[in-house]
Amino acid sequence: MLKKSLLVAASLLSLVAAPAGAQDRYQNRPPVVVSPDLTAPWVMQLGGQQTRTRPVIYRQQIPGATRKQYYQQGQVARPQVKRRVVNPLIQPANAMRAQRPVKSKFDPQFLPQTVAYESKERPGTIIIDTNNRFLYLVTGNGEARRYGVGVGKPGFEWAGAHKITRKAEWPSWTPPQEMISREAAKGHYLPARMDGGPENPLGARAMYLGSTLYRIHGTNAPWTIGYAVSSGCIRMRNEDVVDLYERVNIGTKVIVI
């Protein structure tokens, strides 16, 4: 009888003590902090239709391991990259030849800037890299002022060394007869002469090269800078050709490569 009474008392004590112990545990647990950032990793791992995101998979990093070792140890599947064969002789800018200029777009790499440029030519010499669409005004001390240019389209490329023999502000334009005939065959009829001004394709300034028909001149189509679009002349933005015009004199050596 005594044993039975002791068992009943022990059971009652356990029933009374259990809620108190559980309540004590819940009261002392740390607070739950929910991140307000809906892109937090724990949200991203939820996936499903509600979040419309892919689960994030975290892979264990290997301390001190190189990327090659990391792949070799099977921690990450090596990405399948579709490789294309690139001709090392083709310059990046050369790809532009197959593209057509988009009106109103201008690549900021063709803005005037001072760059490192080693040359044996004297300061003041102009060197035009037609392949990469840049004109360099050598300033010396291993530097040059670089401008973006438009160059001759396929079939109108040329190279050589000349001097600036004439300079003109807002030049008039007299298309050569062969150009008039060539464009007429395409349905484009050119005027015999056009006065200088904003509508003139020679732009704000022109620098004539020797006894050739070629010039360094401005353009009223600045979005063509960086492309092979001319009939052999070197074209620049009007702002840039004015800047260059003020920096060079008649007799300046011009090398086209």
mmCIF file of C-alpha atoms in Angstrom:
data_model
loop_
_atom_site.group_PDB
_atom_site.id
_atom_site.type_symbol
_atom_site.label_atom_id
_atom_site.label_comp_id
_atom_site.label_asym_id
_atom_site.label_seq_id
_atom_site.Cartn_x
_atom_site.Cartn_y
_atom_site.Cartn_z
ATOM 1 C CA MET A 1 0.000 0.000 0.000
ATOM 2 C CA LEU A 2 2.836 2.355 0.856
ATOM 3 C CA LYS A 3 4.581 1.573 -2.424
ATOM 4 C CA LYS A 4 1.424 2.323 -4.382
ATOM 5 C CA SER A 5 1.016 5.665 -2.605
ATOM 6 C CA LEU A 6 4.595 6.633 -3.407
ATOM 7 C CA LEU A 7 4.081 5.859 -7.137
ATOM 8 C CA VAL A 8 0.928 8.001 -7.270
ATOM 9 C CA ALA A 9 2.730 10.907 -5.563
ATOM 10 C CA ALA A 10 5.668 10.698 -7.969
ATOM 11 C CA SER A 11 3.320 10.776 -10.971
ATOM 12 C CA LEU A 12 1.567 13.884 -9.678
ATOM 13 C CA LEU A 13 4.864 15.645 -9.093
ATOM 14 C CA SER A 14 6.021 14.893 -12.682
ATOM 15 C CA LEU A 15 2.785 16.292 -14.120
ATOM 16 C CA VAL A 16 3.183 19.507 -12.147
ATOM 17 C CA ALA A 17 6.903 19.929 -12.913
ATOM 18 C CA ALA A 18 6.723 19.240 -16.695
ATOM 19 C CA PRO A 19 4.806 22.401 -17.726
ATOM 20 C CA ALA A 20 7.007 24.533 -15.535
ATOM 21 C CA GLY A 21 10.177 23.102 -17.112
ATOM 22 C CA ALA A 22 8.849 23.495 -20.678
ATOM 23 C CA GLN A 23 7.692 27.027 -19.977
ATOM 24 C CA ASP A 24 11.112 27.847 -18.557
ATOM 25 C CA ARG A 25 12.836 26.510 -21.685
ATOM 26 C CA TYR A 26 10.685 28.563 -24.093
ATOM 27 C CA GLN A 27 11.070 31.709 -22.021
ATOM 28 C CA ASN A 28 14.883 31.501 -22.204
ATOM 29 C CA ARG A 29 15.290 30.699 -25.930
ATOM 30 C CA PRO A 30 16.891 33.400 -28.159
ATOM 31 C CA PRO A 31 14.564 35.645 -30.146
ATOM 32 C CA VAL A 32 13.861 34.817 -33.806
ATOM 33 C CA VAL A 33 15.082 37.539 -36.174
ATOM 34 C CA VAL A 34 13.522 37.523 -39.647
ATOM 35 C CA SER A 35 15.550 39.282 -42.323
ATOM 36 C CA PRO A 36 13.590 42.051 -44.088
ATOM 37 C CA ASP A 37 15.617 41.322 -47.238
ATOM 38 C CA LEU A 38 13.461 39.149 -49.486
ATOM 39 C CA THR A 39 16.544 38.087 -51.408
ATOM 40 C CA ALA A 40 18.239 36.690 -48.292
ATOM 41 C CA PRO A 41 19.643 33.182 -48.822
ATOM 42 C CA TRP A 42 17.039 31.463 -46.685
ATOM 43 C CA VAL A 43 14.256 32.958 -48.817
ATOM 44 C CA MET A 44 16.018 32.084 -52.053
ATOM 45 C CA GLN A 45 16.245 28.462 -50.983
ATOM 46 C CA LEU A 46 12.489 28.171 -50.614
ATOM 47 C CA GLY A 47 11.955 27.990 -54.374
ATOM 48 C CA GLY A 48 8.499 26.954 -55.498
ATOM 49 C CA GLN A 49 5.785 28.972 -57.180
ATOM 50 C CA GLN A 50 5.414 31.521 -54.419
ATOM 51 C CA THR A 51 8.948 32.917 -54.690
ATOM 52 C CA ARG A 52 9.472 32.020 -58.341
ATOM 53 C CA THR A 53 13.169 31.659 -57.704
ATOM 54 C CA ARG A 54 15.592 28.827 -58.087
ATOM 55 C CA PRO A 55 17.022 27.233 -54.947
ATOM 56 C CA VAL A 56 20.451 28.484 -54.030
ATOM 57 C CA ILE A 57 23.049 25.721 -53.718
ATOM 58 C CA TYR A 58 25.978 26.503 -51.489
ATOM 59 C CA ARG A 59 29.107 24.493 -52.199
ATOM 60 C CA GLN A 60 31.835 23.997 -49.665
ATOM 61 C CA GLN A 61 34.982 25.917 -50.531
ATOM 62 C CA ILE A 62 38.324 24.191 -50.292
ATOM 63 C CA PRO A 63 40.803 26.382 -48.396
ATOM 64 C CA GLY A 64 43.947 27.011 -50.405
ATOM 65 C CA ALA A 65 42.704 25.135 -53.468
ATOM 66 C CA THR A 66 43.031 26.561 -56.934
ATOM 67 C CA ARG A 67 40.064 26.695 -59.280
ATOM 68 C CA LYS A 68 41.582 23.849 -61.300
ATOM 69 C CA GLN A 69 41.934 21.681 -58.180
ATOM 70 C CA TYR A 70 38.413 22.605 -57.177
ATOM 71 C CA TYR A 71 37.055 21.239 -60.428
ATOM 72 C CA GLN A 72 39.290 18.149 -60.314
ATOM 73 C CA GLN A 73 38.005 17.180 -56.879
ATOM 74 C CA GLY A 74 34.468 17.094 -58.187
ATOM 75 C CA GLN A 75 33.099 19.847 -55.996
ATOM 76 C CA VAL A 76 31.671 21.774 -58.931
ATOM 77 C CA ALA A 77 30.753 20.596 -62.398
ATOM 78 C CA ARG A 78 32.923 22.380 -64.930
ATOM 79 C CA PRO A 79 30.731 24.712 -66.976
ATOM 80 C CA GLN A 80 30.276 23.779 -70.582
ATOM 81 C CA VAL A 81 31.450 26.760 -72.623
ATOM 82 C CA LYS A 82 30.879 26.848 -76.332
ATOM 83 C CA ARG A 83 34.203 27.880 -77.759
ATOM 84 C CA ARG A 84 34.648 29.610 -81.069
ATOM 85 C CA VAL A 85 37.791 29.780 -83.117
ATOM 86 C CA VAL A 86 39.223 33.291 -83.231
ATOM 87 C CA ASN A 87 41.765 34.394 -85.763
ATOM 88 C CA PRO A 88 44.543 36.050 -83.697
ATOM 89 C CA LEU A 89 45.394 38.312 -86.628
ATOM 90 C CA ILE A 90 41.984 39.973 -86.532
ATOM 91 C CA GLN A 91 41.862 43.012 -84.262
ATOM 92 C CA PRO A 92 38.747 43.464 -82.078
ATOM 93 C CA ALA A 93 37.716 46.603 -83.902
ATOM 94 C CA ASN A 94 37.883 44.718 -87.179
ATOM 95 C CA ALA A 95 34.594 43.025 -86.307
ATOM 96 C CA MET A 96 32.914 46.392 -86.774
ATOM 97 C CA ARG A 97 33.415 46.132 -90.534
ATOM 98 C CA ALA A 98 30.572 43.651 -90.749
ATOM 99 C CA GLN A 99 28.266 45.857 -88.713
ATOM 100 C CA ARG A 100 26.175 48.793 -89.779
ATOM 101 C CA PRO A 101 26.289 51.979 -87.709
ATOM 102 C CA VAL A 102 23.200 52.642 -85.635
ATOM 103 C CA LYS A 103 21.977 56.214 -85.878
ATOM 104 C CA SER A 104 22.282 58.199 -82.633
ATOM 105 C CA LYS A 105 24.623 55.659 -80.990
ATOM 106 C CA PHE A 106 28.262 56.494 -80.274
ATOM 107 C CA ASP A 107 30.811 54.227 -78.608
ATOM 108 C CA PRO A 108 32.531 56.189 -75.784
ATOM 109 C CA GLN A 109 35.864 54.465 -76.481
ATOM 110 C CA PHE A 110 36.167 56.831 -79.447
ATOM 111 C CA LEU A 111 36.074 59.980 -77.329
ATOM 112 C CA PRO A 112 39.329 62.024 -77.316
ATOM 113 C CA GLN A 113 41.763 61.003 -74.619
ATOM 114 C CA THR A 114 45.467 60.954 -73.815
ATOM 115 C CA VAL A 115 46.927 57.453 -74.044
ATOM 116 C CA ALA A 116 50.319 55.763 -73.778
ATOM 117 C CA TYR A 117 51.751 55.576 -77.282
ATOM 118 C CA GLU A 118 55.346 54.793 -78.192
ATOM 119 C CA SER A 119 56.426 56.148 -81.569
ATOM 120 C CA LYS A 120 59.633 57.126 -83.325
ATOM 121 C CA GLU A 121 57.758 59.939 -85.068
ATOM 122 C CA ARG A 122 58.256 63.518 -83.924
ATOM 123 C CA PRO A 123 55.673 65.199 -81.674
ATOM 124 C CA GLY A 124 52.976 66.781 -83.816
ATOM 125 C CA THR A 125 52.838 63.858 -86.266
ATOM 126 C CA ILE A 126 49.427 62.335 -87.008
ATOM 127 C CA ILE A 127 49.241 58.540 -87.225
ATOM 128 C CA ILE A 128 45.953 56.974 -88.333
ATOM 129 C CA ASP A 129 45.333 53.320 -87.455
ATOM 130 C CA THR A 130 42.561 52.477 -89.929
ATOM 131 C CA ASN A 131 42.258 48.902 -88.695
ATOM 132 C CA ASN A 132 41.342 49.951 -85.170
ATOM 133 C CA ARG A 133 39.655 53.258 -86.118
ATOM 134 C CA PHE A 134 41.925 55.566 -84.140
ATOM 135 C CA LEU A 135 43.831 58.734 -85.017
ATOM 136 C CA TYR A 136 46.859 59.525 -82.837
ATOM 137 C CA LEU A 137 48.424 62.964 -82.508
ATOM 138 C CA VAL A 138 51.890 62.237 -81.129
ATOM 139 C CA THR A 139 52.643 64.490 -78.156
ATOM 140 C CA GLY A 140 55.957 62.947 -77.087
ATOM 141 C CA ASN A 141 57.107 61.391 -73.809
ATOM 142 C CA GLY A 142 55.485 58.100 -74.802
ATOM 143 C CA GLU A 143 52.013 59.598 -75.121
ATOM 144 C CA ALA A 144 49.563 60.691 -77.794
ATOM 145 C CA ARG A 145 46.147 62.301 -78.025
ATOM 146 C CA ARG A 146 43.769 59.711 -79.453
ATOM 147 C CA TYR A 147 40.560 60.298 -81.409
ATOM 148 C CA GLY A 148 38.036 57.919 -82.907
ATOM 149 C CA VAL A 149 37.610 58.043 -86.678
ATOM 150 C CA GLY A 150 35.575 56.607 -89.508
ATOM 151 C CA VAL A 151 37.583 55.129 -92.390
ATOM 152 C CA GLY A 152 37.249 53.900 -95.953
ATOM 153 C CA LYS A 153 34.752 51.135 -96.599
ATOM 154 C CA PRO A 154 35.909 47.870 -98.212
ATOM 155 C CA GLY A 155 37.463 48.634 -101.556
ATOM 156 C CA PHE A 156 38.374 52.182 -100.518
ATOM 157 C CA GLU A 157 41.117 51.431 -97.977
ATOM 158 C CA TRP A 158 44.506 53.004 -98.479
ATOM 159 C CA ALA A 159 47.774 53.646 -96.652
ATOM 160 C CA GLY A 160 50.658 56.023 -97.067
ATOM 161 C CA ALA A 161 52.400 59.132 -95.780
ATOM 162 C CA HIS A 162 51.390 62.674 -96.721
ATOM 163 C CA LYS A 163 51.385 66.195 -95.322
ATOM 164 C CA ILE A 164 48.556 68.572 -94.597
ATOM 165 C CA THR A 165 48.627 71.008 -97.522
ATOM 166 C CA ARG A 166 45.469 72.992 -96.812
ATOM 167 C CA LYS A 167 43.055 73.661 -93.969
ATOM 168 C CA ALA A 168 39.491 74.928 -94.249
ATOM 169 C CA GLU A 169 36.698 75.889 -91.852
ATOM 170 C CA TRP A 170 33.193 74.763 -92.837
ATOM 171 C CA PRO A 171 34.525 73.637 -96.220
ATOM 172 C CA SER A 172 32.455 73.400 -99.369
ATOM 173 C CA TRP A 173 32.184 69.994 -101.013
ATOM 174 C CA THR A 174 32.674 69.184 -104.671
ATOM 175 C CA PRO A 175 32.161 65.439 -105.182
ATOM 176 C CA PRO A 176 34.555 63.899 -107.726
ATOM 177 C CA GLN A 177 32.920 62.837 -110.981
ATOM 178 C CA GLU A 178 33.596 59.150 -110.326
ATOM 179 C CA MET A 179 31.732 59.408 -107.023
ATOM 180 C CA ILE A 180 28.805 61.154 -108.682
ATOM 181 C CA SER A 181 28.596 58.378 -111.295
ATOM 182 C CA ARG A 182 29.026 55.621 -108.725
ATOM 183 C CA GLU A 183 26.278 56.945 -106.474
ATOM 184 C CA ALA A 184 23.963 57.646 -109.420
ATOM 185 C CA ALA A 185 24.161 53.964 -110.333
ATOM 186 C CA LYS A 186 22.784 53.228 -106.865
ATOM 187 C CA GLY A 187 19.995 55.758 -107.251
ATOM 188 C CA HIS A 188 21.707 58.418 -105.115
ATOM 189 C CA TYR A 189 22.139 61.713 -106.933
ATOM 190 C CA LEU A 190 24.809 64.024 -105.555
ATOM 191 C CA PRO A 191 25.017 67.765 -106.185
ATOM 192 C CA ALA A 192 27.838 69.116 -108.334
ATOM 193 C CA ARG A 193 28.819 71.366 -105.407
ATOM 194 C CA MET A 194 27.603 71.950 -101.882
ATOM 195 C CA ASP A 195 28.323 75.003 -99.732
ATOM 196 C CA GLY A 196 29.813 74.548 -96.288
ATOM 197 C CA GLY A 197 27.512 74.301 -93.307
ATOM 198 C CA PRO A 198 25.930 71.878 -90.832
ATOM 199 C CA GLU A 199 24.371 69.825 -93.647
ATOM 200 C CA ASN A 200 27.625 69.459 -95.541
ATOM 201 C CA PRO A 201 29.111 65.937 -95.207
ATOM 202 C CA LEU A 202 32.598 67.421 -94.679
ATOM 203 C CA GLY A 203 31.464 68.890 -91.370
ATOM 204 C CA ALA A 204 33.050 71.763 -89.491
ATOM 205 C CA ARG A 205 36.700 71.457 -90.570
ATOM 206 C CA ALA A 206 38.801 69.788 -93.245
ATOM 207 C CA MET A 207 42.527 69.120 -93.558
ATOM 208 C CA TYR A 208 43.589 68.180 -97.087
ATOM 209 C CA LEU A 209 46.299 65.551 -97.593
ATOM 210 C CA GLY A 210 48.875 66.336 -100.262
ATOM 211 C CA SER A 211 47.589 66.252 -103.834
ATOM 212 C CA THR A 212 45.187 63.387 -103.100
ATOM 213 C CA LEU A 213 41.403 63.573 -102.962
ATOM 214 C CA TYR A 214 41.542 62.456 -99.309
ATOM 215 C CA ARG A 215 40.933 64.653 -96.285
ATOM 216 C CA ILE A 216 40.620 64.482 -92.543
ATOM 217 C CA HIS A 217 37.262 66.131 -92.008
ATOM 218 C CA GLY A 218 34.251 66.387 -89.745
ATOM 219 C CA THR A 219 30.883 64.731 -90.228
ATOM 220 C CA ASN A 220 27.208 65.420 -89.660
ATOM 221 C CA ALA A 221 26.754 61.711 -88.896
ATOM 222 C CA PRO A 222 28.799 61.149 -85.712
ATOM 223 C CA TRP A 223 27.313 57.684 -85.184
ATOM 224 C CA THR A 224 29.462 56.468 -88.113
ATOM 225 C CA ILE A 225 32.667 56.991 -86.124
ATOM 226 C CA GLY A 226 34.328 53.623 -85.570
ATOM 227 C CA TYR A 227 33.048 52.173 -88.841
ATOM 228 C CA ALA A 228 34.336 51.717 -92.384
ATOM 229 C CA VAL A 229 31.846 53.861 -94.280
ATOM 230 C CA SER A 230 33.666 56.562 -96.266
ATOM 231 C CA SER A 231 35.097 56.679 -99.790
ATOM 232 C CA GLY A 232 38.606 56.858 -98.349
ATOM 233 C CA CYS A 233 38.515 60.069 -96.300
ATOM 234 C CA ILE A 234 39.125 60.023 -92.560
ATOM 235 C CA ARG A 235 36.103 61.426 -90.757
ATOM 236 C CA MET A 236 35.820 62.658 -87.173
ATOM 237 C CA ARG A 237 33.115 64.115 -84.963
ATOM 238 C CA ASN A 238 32.791 67.851 -85.542
ATOM 239 C CA GLU A 239 33.894 68.562 -81.957
ATOM 240 C CA ASP A 240 36.982 66.402 -82.404
ATOM 241 C CA VAL A 241 38.004 67.691 -85.824
ATOM 242 C CA VAL A 242 37.828 71.269 -84.510
ATOM 243 C CA ASP A 243 40.085 70.270 -81.612
ATOM 244 C CA LEU A 244 42.595 68.586 -83.921
ATOM 245 C CA TYR A 245 42.425 71.480 -86.412
ATOM 246 C CA GLU A 246 43.576 73.905 -83.716
ATOM 247 C CA ARG A 247 46.503 71.674 -82.730
ATOM 248 C CA VAL A 248 48.123 71.086 -86.141
ATOM 249 C CA ASN A 249 49.524 73.283 -88.904
ATOM 250 C CA ILE A 250 49.989 73.097 -92.656
ATOM 251 C CA GLY A 251 52.979 70.834 -93.273
ATOM 252 C CA THR A 252 52.025 68.367 -90.495
ATOM 253 C CA LYS A 253 53.068 64.821 -91.396
ATOM 254 C CA VAL A 254 50.188 62.327 -91.648
ATOM 255 C CA ILE A 255 50.854 58.579 -91.700
ATOM 256 C CA VAL A 256 47.966 56.248 -92.586
ATOM 257 C CA ILE A 257 48.474 52.589 -91.730
#
